[in-house]
Amino acid sequence: MRPTPHPRDDPEAFRRAFAAEIAETLRRTPRQIPSKYLYDELGSALFEAICRLPWYRIARAESSLLVRHARDIVRSLSRPVALAELGCGSGEKIALLVGAAGEQFTAVHLVDISEAALDMARYRLQAIGMRAIVTHHLAYEQGLTRAVQQRPRHGSLMVLFLGSNIGNFAPPVAREFLARIRRSLRPGDALLLGADLIKPEEELMLAYDDPLQVTAAFNRNLLRRINDELGGDFNLEAFRHQVRWNAAEQRVEAYLVSLRRQHVVIADARLEFDLDEGEAIWTESSHKYDAEQLLREGLAAGFSGGEQWIDQDAKFALTRFSIA
Ligand code: AVI
């Protein structure tokens, strides 16, 4: 995966990469917009709101597992322990783990593409007395490389990849990503993976098509973003948010469905196309796993074993993969 330049580092390069990518994905059948573009400033705020919705249980289930099992999660790691979270966001989860583990961590590496998120995460960890905090304003893989290069010479490193972010990767990409993490670690290290599990379709529909329509706004914001940043002329009112459970692929798929026949122009992507009434643009996939399947994925990626903590009610699993 080639990383997209970050808008703050080089806005022009980011705009060009964004335009080129959607010019290609919107020509596919079905038309698509990559889900990574959901997270501009407004999209990230809407996602934070989603995490507080009663129907979207991932964030709350994961936080309570982290607090409840923090000591067990770190117990078998070789001392001293350093942590590295890929996609730390505002640092809420790593701070919960650090606070509940009753452990002095040698360093905490925070990786995120949002500088604002990194500032917030640093502040949160400092507030609970953590001193050795290293921030990496980078995409996951580059941040992982940097954290591994700077890890303390002794002891272990536990990488955290939480929030079911793994679910937004297509399975082959997820597999390669786990293997990539494994290759950067050494015996005694671990990966803590948070992943949402398969659950009844009605629960998934409520989680991804909530009655307050926050998720619909999060999805439609993609079109607003394309209009603002790439000279698009999407009429936001002419699209509705739709989610489908694809049982064969074990994923929730999100779409923006055109409510009528319409013509769309995206000036900066040099793209014009017609949408039929009912035609859908595919914007996101959230893959759901089986708990045993997660363990198998970890073994296939080269980890030697996995221990799991599961919220059976919310159906969410934390898995710590180890390396013997
Ligand atoms: C960030 N990611 C794991 C979320 C998910 O569940 O796929 C994004 C999301 N999309 C709609 N609601 C939440």
GROMACS .gro file of C-alpha atoms and ligand atoms in nm:
model
  337
    1MET     CA    1   0.000   0.000   0.000
    2ARG     CA    2   0.141   0.336  -0.101
    3PRO     CA    3   0.070   0.593   0.172
    4THR     CA    4  -0.127   0.901   0.072
    5PRO     CA    5   0.065   1.218   0.162
    6HIS     CA    6  -0.082   1.389   0.466
    7PRO     CA    7  -0.281   1.708   0.389
    8ARG     CA    8  -0.097   1.910   0.652
    9ASP     CA    9   0.251   1.806   0.531
   10ASP     CA   10   0.192   1.873   0.163
   11PRO     CA   11  -0.164   1.982   0.083
   12GLU     CA   12  -0.104   1.997  -0.292
   13ALA     CA   13   0.046   1.647  -0.312
   14PHE     CA   14  -0.240   1.517  -0.098
   15ARG     CA   15  -0.501   1.680  -0.324
   16ARG     CA   16  -0.340   1.533  -0.635
   17ALA     CA   17  -0.320   1.183  -0.486
   18PHE     CA   18  -0.681   1.207  -0.362
   19ALA     CA   19  -0.802   1.323  -0.706
   20ALA     CA   20  -0.607   1.054  -0.892
   21GLU     CA   21  -0.728   0.780  -0.660
   22ILE     CA   22  -1.098   0.864  -0.677
   23ALA     CA   23  -1.073   0.919  -1.055
   24GLU     CA   24  -0.972   0.554  -1.070
   25THR     CA   25  -1.205   0.405  -0.803
   26LEU     CA   26  -1.514   0.594  -0.924
   27ARG     CA   27  -1.466   0.437  -1.268
   28ARG     CA   28  -1.480   0.083  -1.126
   29THR     CA   29  -1.790  -0.135  -1.125
   30PRO     CA   30  -1.938  -0.084  -0.873
   31ARG     CA   31  -1.812   0.271  -0.829
   32GLN     CA   32  -1.607   0.311  -0.511
   33ILE     CA   33  -1.452   0.575  -0.285
   34PRO     CA   34  -1.177   0.445  -0.048
   35SER     CA   35  -1.287   0.454   0.315
   36LYS     CA   36  -0.964   0.622   0.431
   37TYR     CA   37  -1.108   0.951   0.294
   38LEU     CA   38  -1.389   0.936   0.552
   39TYR     CA   39  -1.152   1.083   0.812
   40ASP     CA   40  -1.112   1.454   0.747
   41GLU     CA   41  -1.167   1.684   1.047
   42LEU     CA   42  -1.546   1.662   1.031
   43GLY     CA   43  -1.541   1.290   0.949
   44SER     CA   44  -1.316   1.220   1.250
   45ALA     CA   45  -1.550   1.417   1.476
   46LEU     CA   46  -1.847   1.221   1.340
   47PHE     CA   47  -1.658   0.896   1.402
   48GLU     CA   48  -1.596   1.003   1.764
   49ALA     CA   49  -1.972   1.059   1.793
   50ILE     CA   50  -2.039   0.713   1.641
   51CYS     CA   51  -1.824   0.560   1.916
   52ARG     CA   52  -2.060   0.710   2.171
   53LEU     CA   53  -2.378   0.580   2.007
   54PRO     CA   54  -2.556   0.309   2.208
   55TRP     CA   55  -2.583   0.090   1.896
   56TYR     CA   56  -2.211   0.100   1.806
   57ARG     CA   57  -2.050  -0.099   2.086
   58ILE     CA   58  -1.694  -0.152   1.962
   59ALA     CA   59  -1.526   0.135   2.150
   60ARG     CA   60  -1.701   0.075   2.482
   61ALA     CA   61  -1.656  -0.304   2.473
   62GLU     CA   62  -1.287  -0.268   2.394
   63SER     CA   63  -1.228  -0.008   2.665
   64SER     CA   64  -1.386  -0.220   2.933
   65LEU     CA   65  -1.190  -0.530   2.827
   66LEU     CA   66  -0.868  -0.326   2.840
   67VAL     CA   67  -0.939  -0.203   3.191
   68ARG     CA   68  -1.065  -0.536   3.322
   69HIS     CA   69  -0.780  -0.745   3.183
   70ALA     CA   70  -0.490  -0.501   3.171
   71ARG     CA   71  -0.278  -0.697   3.420
   72ASP     CA   72  -0.332  -1.028   3.239
   73ILE     CA   73  -0.260  -0.866   2.904
   74VAL     CA   74   0.088  -0.754   3.014
   75ARG     CA   75   0.162  -1.039   3.256
   76SER     CA   76   0.362  -1.274   3.034
   77LEU     CA   77   0.568  -1.008   2.854
   78SER     CA   78   0.942  -0.992   2.922
   79ARG     CA   79   1.028  -0.693   3.139
   80PRO     CA   80   1.070  -0.403   3.089
   81VAL     CA   81   0.782  -0.345   2.848
   82ALA     CA   82   0.745  -0.076   2.580
   83LEU     CA   83   0.418  -0.011   2.395
   84ALA     CA   84   0.348   0.111   2.042
   85GLU     CA   85  -0.006   0.189   1.926
   86LEU     CA   86  -0.076   0.208   1.554
   87GLY     CA   87  -0.355   0.460   1.494
   88CYS     CA   88  -0.375   0.579   1.854
   89GLY     CA   89  -0.637   0.851   1.786
   90SER     CA   90  -0.687   1.059   2.099
   91GLY     CA   91  -0.507   0.799   2.313
   92GLU     CA   92  -0.809   0.702   2.517
   93LYS     CA   93  -0.746   0.327   2.497
   94ILE     CA   94  -0.373   0.317   2.551
   95ALA     CA   95  -0.418   0.548   2.850
   96LEU     CA   96  -0.675   0.306   2.994
   97LEU     CA   97  -0.433   0.016   2.952
   98VAL     CA   98  -0.137   0.207   3.097
   99GLY     CA   99  -0.348   0.326   3.390
  100ALA     CA  100  -0.490  -0.018   3.473
  101ALA     CA  101  -0.181  -0.235   3.414
  102GLY     CA  102  -0.004  -0.130   3.736
  103GLU     CA  103   0.323  -0.135   3.544
  104GLN     CA  104   0.604   0.106   3.458
  105PHE     CA  105   0.636   0.103   3.080
  106THR     CA  106   0.977   0.206   2.946
  107ALA     CA  107   0.829   0.396   2.654
  108VAL     CA  108   0.502   0.450   2.474
  109HIS     CA  109   0.518   0.506   2.098
  110LEU     CA  110   0.212   0.671   1.947
  111VAL     CA  111   0.154   0.646   1.572
  112ASP     CA  112  -0.117   0.844   1.394
  113ILE     CA  113  -0.165   1.050   1.078
  114SER     CA  114  -0.340   1.323   1.276
  115GLU     CA  115  -0.117   1.565   1.461
  116ALA     CA  116  -0.411   1.689   1.668
  117ALA     CA  117  -0.480   1.330   1.778
  118LEU     CA  118  -0.114   1.281   1.873
  119ASP     CA  119  -0.117   1.600   2.083
  120MET     CA  120  -0.427   1.482   2.264
  121ALA     CA  121  -0.286   1.132   2.320
  122ARG     CA  122   0.040   1.273   2.459
  123TYR     CA  123  -0.153   1.500   2.693
  124ARG     CA  124  -0.369   1.212   2.817
  125LEU     CA  125  -0.066   0.993   2.893
  126GLN     CA  126   0.122   1.276   3.062
  127ALA     CA  127  -0.182   1.338   3.280
  128ILE     CA  128  -0.150   0.984   3.420
  129GLY     CA  129   0.222   1.023   3.486
  130MET     CA  130   0.371   0.865   3.172
  131ARG     CA  131   0.693   1.041   3.077
  132ALA     CA  132   0.866   0.851   2.794
  133ILE     CA  133   0.621   0.926   2.514
  134VAL     CA  134   0.737   0.925   2.152
  135THR     CA  135   0.499   1.044   1.881
  136HIS     CA  136   0.522   0.941   1.515
  137HIS     CA  137   0.316   1.151   1.277
  138LEU     CA  138   0.305   0.876   1.018
  139ALA     CA  139   0.088   0.609   0.857
  140TYR     CA  140   0.075   0.269   1.032
  141GLU     CA  141   0.361   0.095   0.854
  142GLN     CA  142   0.606   0.385   0.855
  143GLY     CA  143   0.521   0.452   1.220
  144LEU     CA  144   0.579   0.088   1.308
  145THR     CA  145   0.920   0.094   1.140
  146ARG     CA  146   1.015   0.408   1.334
  147ALA     CA  147   0.889   0.272   1.668
  148VAL     CA  148   1.081  -0.052   1.619
  149GLN     CA  149   1.400   0.139   1.529
  150GLN     CA  150   1.369   0.343   1.847
  151ARG     CA  151   1.261   0.068   2.085
  152PRO     CA  152   1.462   0.023   2.404
  153ARG     CA  153   1.740  -0.233   2.361
  154HIS     CA  154   1.618  -0.456   2.644
  155GLY     CA  155   1.280  -0.604   2.725
  156SER     CA  156   0.975  -0.647   2.507
  157LEU     CA  157   0.757  -0.440   2.278
  158MET     CA  158   0.382  -0.485   2.258
  159VAL     CA  159   0.220  -0.338   1.946
  160LEU     CA  160  -0.145  -0.236   1.981
  161PHE     CA  161  -0.380  -0.236   1.684
  162LEU     CA  162  -0.721  -0.166   1.829
  163GLY     CA  163  -1.071  -0.045   1.749
  164SER     CA  164  -1.133  -0.318   1.490
  165ASN     CA  165  -0.936  -0.111   1.239
  166ILE     CA  166  -0.822  -0.447   1.103
  167GLY     CA  167  -1.183  -0.491   0.985
  168ASN     CA  168  -1.148  -0.210   0.732
  169PHE     CA  169  -0.877  -0.403   0.548
  170ALA     CA  170  -0.966  -0.664   0.287
  171PRO     CA  171  -0.867  -1.004   0.434
  172PRO     CA  172  -0.553  -1.051   0.219
  173VAL     CA  173  -0.435  -0.703   0.317
  174ALA     CA  174  -0.514  -0.774   0.683
  175ARG     CA  175  -0.314  -1.097   0.664
  176GLU     CA  176  -0.015  -0.921   0.509
  177PHE     CA  177  -0.039  -0.644   0.768
  178LEU     CA  178  -0.031  -0.893   1.059
  179ALA     CA  179   0.266  -1.069   0.898
  180ARG     CA  180   0.439  -0.732   0.856
  181ILE     CA  181   0.392  -0.658   1.227
  182ARG     CA  182   0.521  -1.007   1.314
  183ARG     CA  183   0.833  -0.955   1.100
  184SER     CA  184   0.920  -0.635   1.284
  185LEU     CA  185   0.897  -0.801   1.626
  186ARG     CA  186   1.120  -1.049   1.809
  187PRO     CA  187   1.073  -1.333   2.061
  188GLY     CA  188   0.911  -1.208   2.381
  189ASP     CA  189   0.720  -0.931   2.195
  190ALA     CA  190   0.345  -0.928   2.134
  191LEU     CA  191   0.062  -0.782   1.931
  192LEU     CA  192  -0.264  -0.680   2.097
  193LEU     CA  193  -0.540  -0.684   1.836
  194GLY     CA  194  -0.895  -0.556   1.891
  195ALA     CA  195  -1.147  -0.701   1.646
  196ASP     CA  196  -1.523  -0.703   1.618
  197LEU     CA  197  -1.688  -1.045   1.591
  198ILE     CA  198  -1.971  -1.175   1.374
  199LYS     CA  199  -2.307  -1.105   1.536
  200PRO     CA  200  -2.673  -1.108   1.439
  201GLU     CA  201  -2.752  -0.905   1.129
  202GLU     CA  202  -3.004  -0.680   1.312
  203GLU     CA  203  -2.731  -0.570   1.557
  204LEU     CA  204  -2.492  -0.496   1.274
  205MET     CA  205  -2.756  -0.296   1.086
  206LEU     CA  206  -2.826  -0.082   1.394
  207ALA     CA  207  -2.454  -0.030   1.454
  208TYR     CA  208  -2.389   0.085   1.095
  209ASP     CA  209  -2.723   0.251   1.017
  210ASP     CA  210  -2.810   0.411   1.347
  211PRO     CA  211  -3.147   0.571   1.418
  212LEU     CA  212  -2.981   0.909   1.482
  213GLN     CA  213  -2.831   0.898   1.132
  214VAL     CA  214  -2.484   0.988   1.259
  215THR     CA  215  -2.331   0.709   1.049
  216ALA     CA  216  -2.528   0.832   0.747
  217ALA     CA  217  -2.377   1.179   0.799
  218PHE     CA  218  -2.030   1.023   0.838
  219ASN     CA  219  -2.075   0.844   0.505
  220ARG     CA  220  -2.232   1.137   0.314
  221ASN     CA  221  -1.953   1.364   0.442
  222LEU     CA  222  -1.730   1.191   0.185
  223LEU     CA  223  -1.926   1.366  -0.091
  224ARG     CA  224  -1.910   1.700   0.091
  225ARG     CA  225  -1.535   1.654   0.120
  226ILE     CA  226  -1.498   1.579  -0.252
  227ASN     CA  227  -1.706   1.887  -0.334
  228ASP     CA  228  -1.496   2.110  -0.107
  229GLU     CA  229  -1.151   1.974  -0.181
  230LEU     CA  230  -1.175   1.857  -0.542
  231GLY     CA  231  -1.436   2.082  -0.701
  232GLY     CA  232  -1.708   1.818  -0.705
  233ASP     CA  233  -2.077   1.897  -0.755
  234PHE     CA  234  -2.238   1.607  -0.566
  235ASN     CA  235  -2.586   1.700  -0.443
  236LEU     CA  236  -2.577   1.552  -0.093
  237GLU     CA  237  -2.953   1.533  -0.075
  238ALA     CA  238  -2.963   1.308  -0.379
  239PHE     CA  239  -2.791   1.020  -0.195
  240ARG     CA  240  -2.895   0.791   0.084
  241HIS     CA  241  -2.675   0.587   0.316
  242GLN     CA  242  -2.724   0.213   0.281
  243VAL     CA  243  -2.562  -0.080   0.459
  244ARG     CA  244  -2.567  -0.445   0.362
  245TRP     CA  245  -2.443  -0.750   0.548
  246ASN     CA  246  -2.250  -0.965   0.305
  247ALA     CA  247  -2.258  -1.299   0.487
  248ALA     CA  248  -2.036  -1.480   0.237
  249GLU     CA  249  -1.759  -1.221   0.279
  250GLN     CA  250  -1.831  -1.163   0.651
  251ARG     CA  251  -1.851  -0.789   0.608
  252VAL     CA  252  -2.080  -0.493   0.651
  253GLU     CA  253  -2.070  -0.290   0.330
  254ALA     CA  254  -2.162   0.080   0.326
  255TYR     CA  255  -2.289   0.254   0.015
  256LEU     CA  256  -2.418   0.590  -0.100
  257VAL     CA  257  -2.715   0.522  -0.324
  258SER     CA  258  -2.824   0.772  -0.586
  259LEU     CA  259  -3.187   0.868  -0.536
  260ARG     CA  260  -3.228   0.968  -0.900
  261ARG     CA  261  -3.057   0.967  -1.234
  262GLN     CA  262  -2.793   1.239  -1.214
  263HIS     CA  263  -2.477   1.373  -1.370
  264VAL     CA  264  -2.171   1.433  -1.150
  265VAL     CA  265  -1.865   1.644  -1.225
  266ILE     CA  266  -1.544   1.636  -1.017
  267ALA     CA  267  -1.335   1.908  -1.176
  268ASP     CA  268  -0.997   1.838  -1.015
  269ALA     CA  269  -1.021   1.464  -1.086
  270ARG     CA  270  -1.113   1.543  -1.449
  271LEU     CA  271  -1.407   1.313  -1.406
  272GLU     CA  272  -1.769   1.328  -1.522
  273PHE     CA  273  -2.016   1.044  -1.497
  274ASP     CA  274  -2.385   0.958  -1.484
  275LEU     CA  275  -2.544   0.772  -1.199
  276ASP     CA  276  -2.865   0.578  -1.251
  277GLU     CA  277  -3.145   0.594  -0.999
  278GLY     CA  278  -3.059   0.330  -0.735
  279GLU     CA  279  -2.693   0.307  -0.842
  280ALA     CA  280  -2.464   0.269  -0.540
  281ILE     CA  281  -2.116   0.400  -0.466
  282TRP     CA  282  -1.935   0.159  -0.232
  283THR     CA  283  -1.760   0.352   0.045
  284GLU     CA  284  -1.659   0.113   0.323
  285SER     CA  285  -1.626  -0.252   0.430
  286SER     CA  286  -1.612  -0.357   0.794
  287HIS     CA  287  -1.507  -0.722   0.812
  288LYS     CA  288  -1.622  -0.925   1.110
  289TYR     CA  289  -1.433  -1.220   1.245
  290ASP     CA  290  -1.489  -1.540   1.432
  291ALA     CA  291  -1.280  -1.563   1.752
  292GLU     CA  292  -1.104  -1.885   1.642
  293GLN     CA  293  -1.052  -1.744   1.296
  294LEU     CA  294  -0.859  -1.455   1.454
  295LEU     CA  295  -0.632  -1.701   1.633
  296ARG     CA  296  -0.570  -1.885   1.306
  297GLU     CA  297  -0.489  -1.558   1.128
  298GLY     CA  298  -0.229  -1.480   1.392
  299LEU     CA  299  -0.066  -1.820   1.357
  300ALA     CA  300  -0.068  -1.786   0.977
  301ALA     CA  301   0.109  -1.450   1.018
  302GLY     CA  302   0.388  -1.621   1.216
  303PHE     CA  303   0.287  -1.558   1.576
  304SER     CA  304   0.334  -1.857   1.803
  305GLY     CA  305   0.014  -1.833   2.007
  306GLY     CA  306  -0.278  -1.617   2.106
  307GLU     CA  307  -0.471  -1.547   2.422
  308GLN     CA  308  -0.818  -1.392   2.403
  309TRP     CA  309  -1.047  -1.180   2.616
  310ILE     CA  310  -1.398  -1.167   2.475
  311ASP     CA  311  -1.703  -0.954   2.549
  312GLN     CA  312  -1.966  -1.218   2.474
  313ASP     CA  313  -2.250  -0.969   2.488
  314ALA     CA  314  -2.108  -0.706   2.251
  315LYS     CA  315  -1.920  -0.979   2.063
  316PHE     CA  316  -1.581  -0.817   2.054
  317ALA     CA  317  -1.241  -0.981   2.105
  318LEU     CA  318  -0.905  -0.862   2.228
  319THR     CA  319  -0.635  -1.107   2.122
  320ARG     CA  320  -0.276  -1.095   2.242
  321PHE     CA  321  -0.052  -1.273   1.994
  322SER     CA  322   0.284  -1.376   2.129
  323ILE     CA  323   0.617  -1.480   1.985
  324ALA     CA  324   0.801  -1.763   2.159
  325AVI     C1  325  -1.280   0.268   1.219
  325AVI     N1  326  -1.359   0.151   1.186
  325AVI     C2  327  -1.314   0.032   1.259
  325AVI     C3  328  -1.505   0.171   1.196
  325AVI     C4  329  -1.579   0.040   1.158
  325AVI     O1  330  -1.652  -0.010   1.242
  325AVI     O2  331  -1.557  -0.009   1.047
  325AVI     C5  332  -1.554   0.286   1.107
  325AVI     C6  333  -1.704   0.299   1.107
  325AVI     N2  334  -1.779   0.303   1.001
  325AVI     C7  335  -1.905   0.316   1.034
  325AVI     N3  336  -1.913   0.317   1.165
  325AVI     C8  337  -1.787   0.308   1.215
   0.00000   0.00000   0.00000
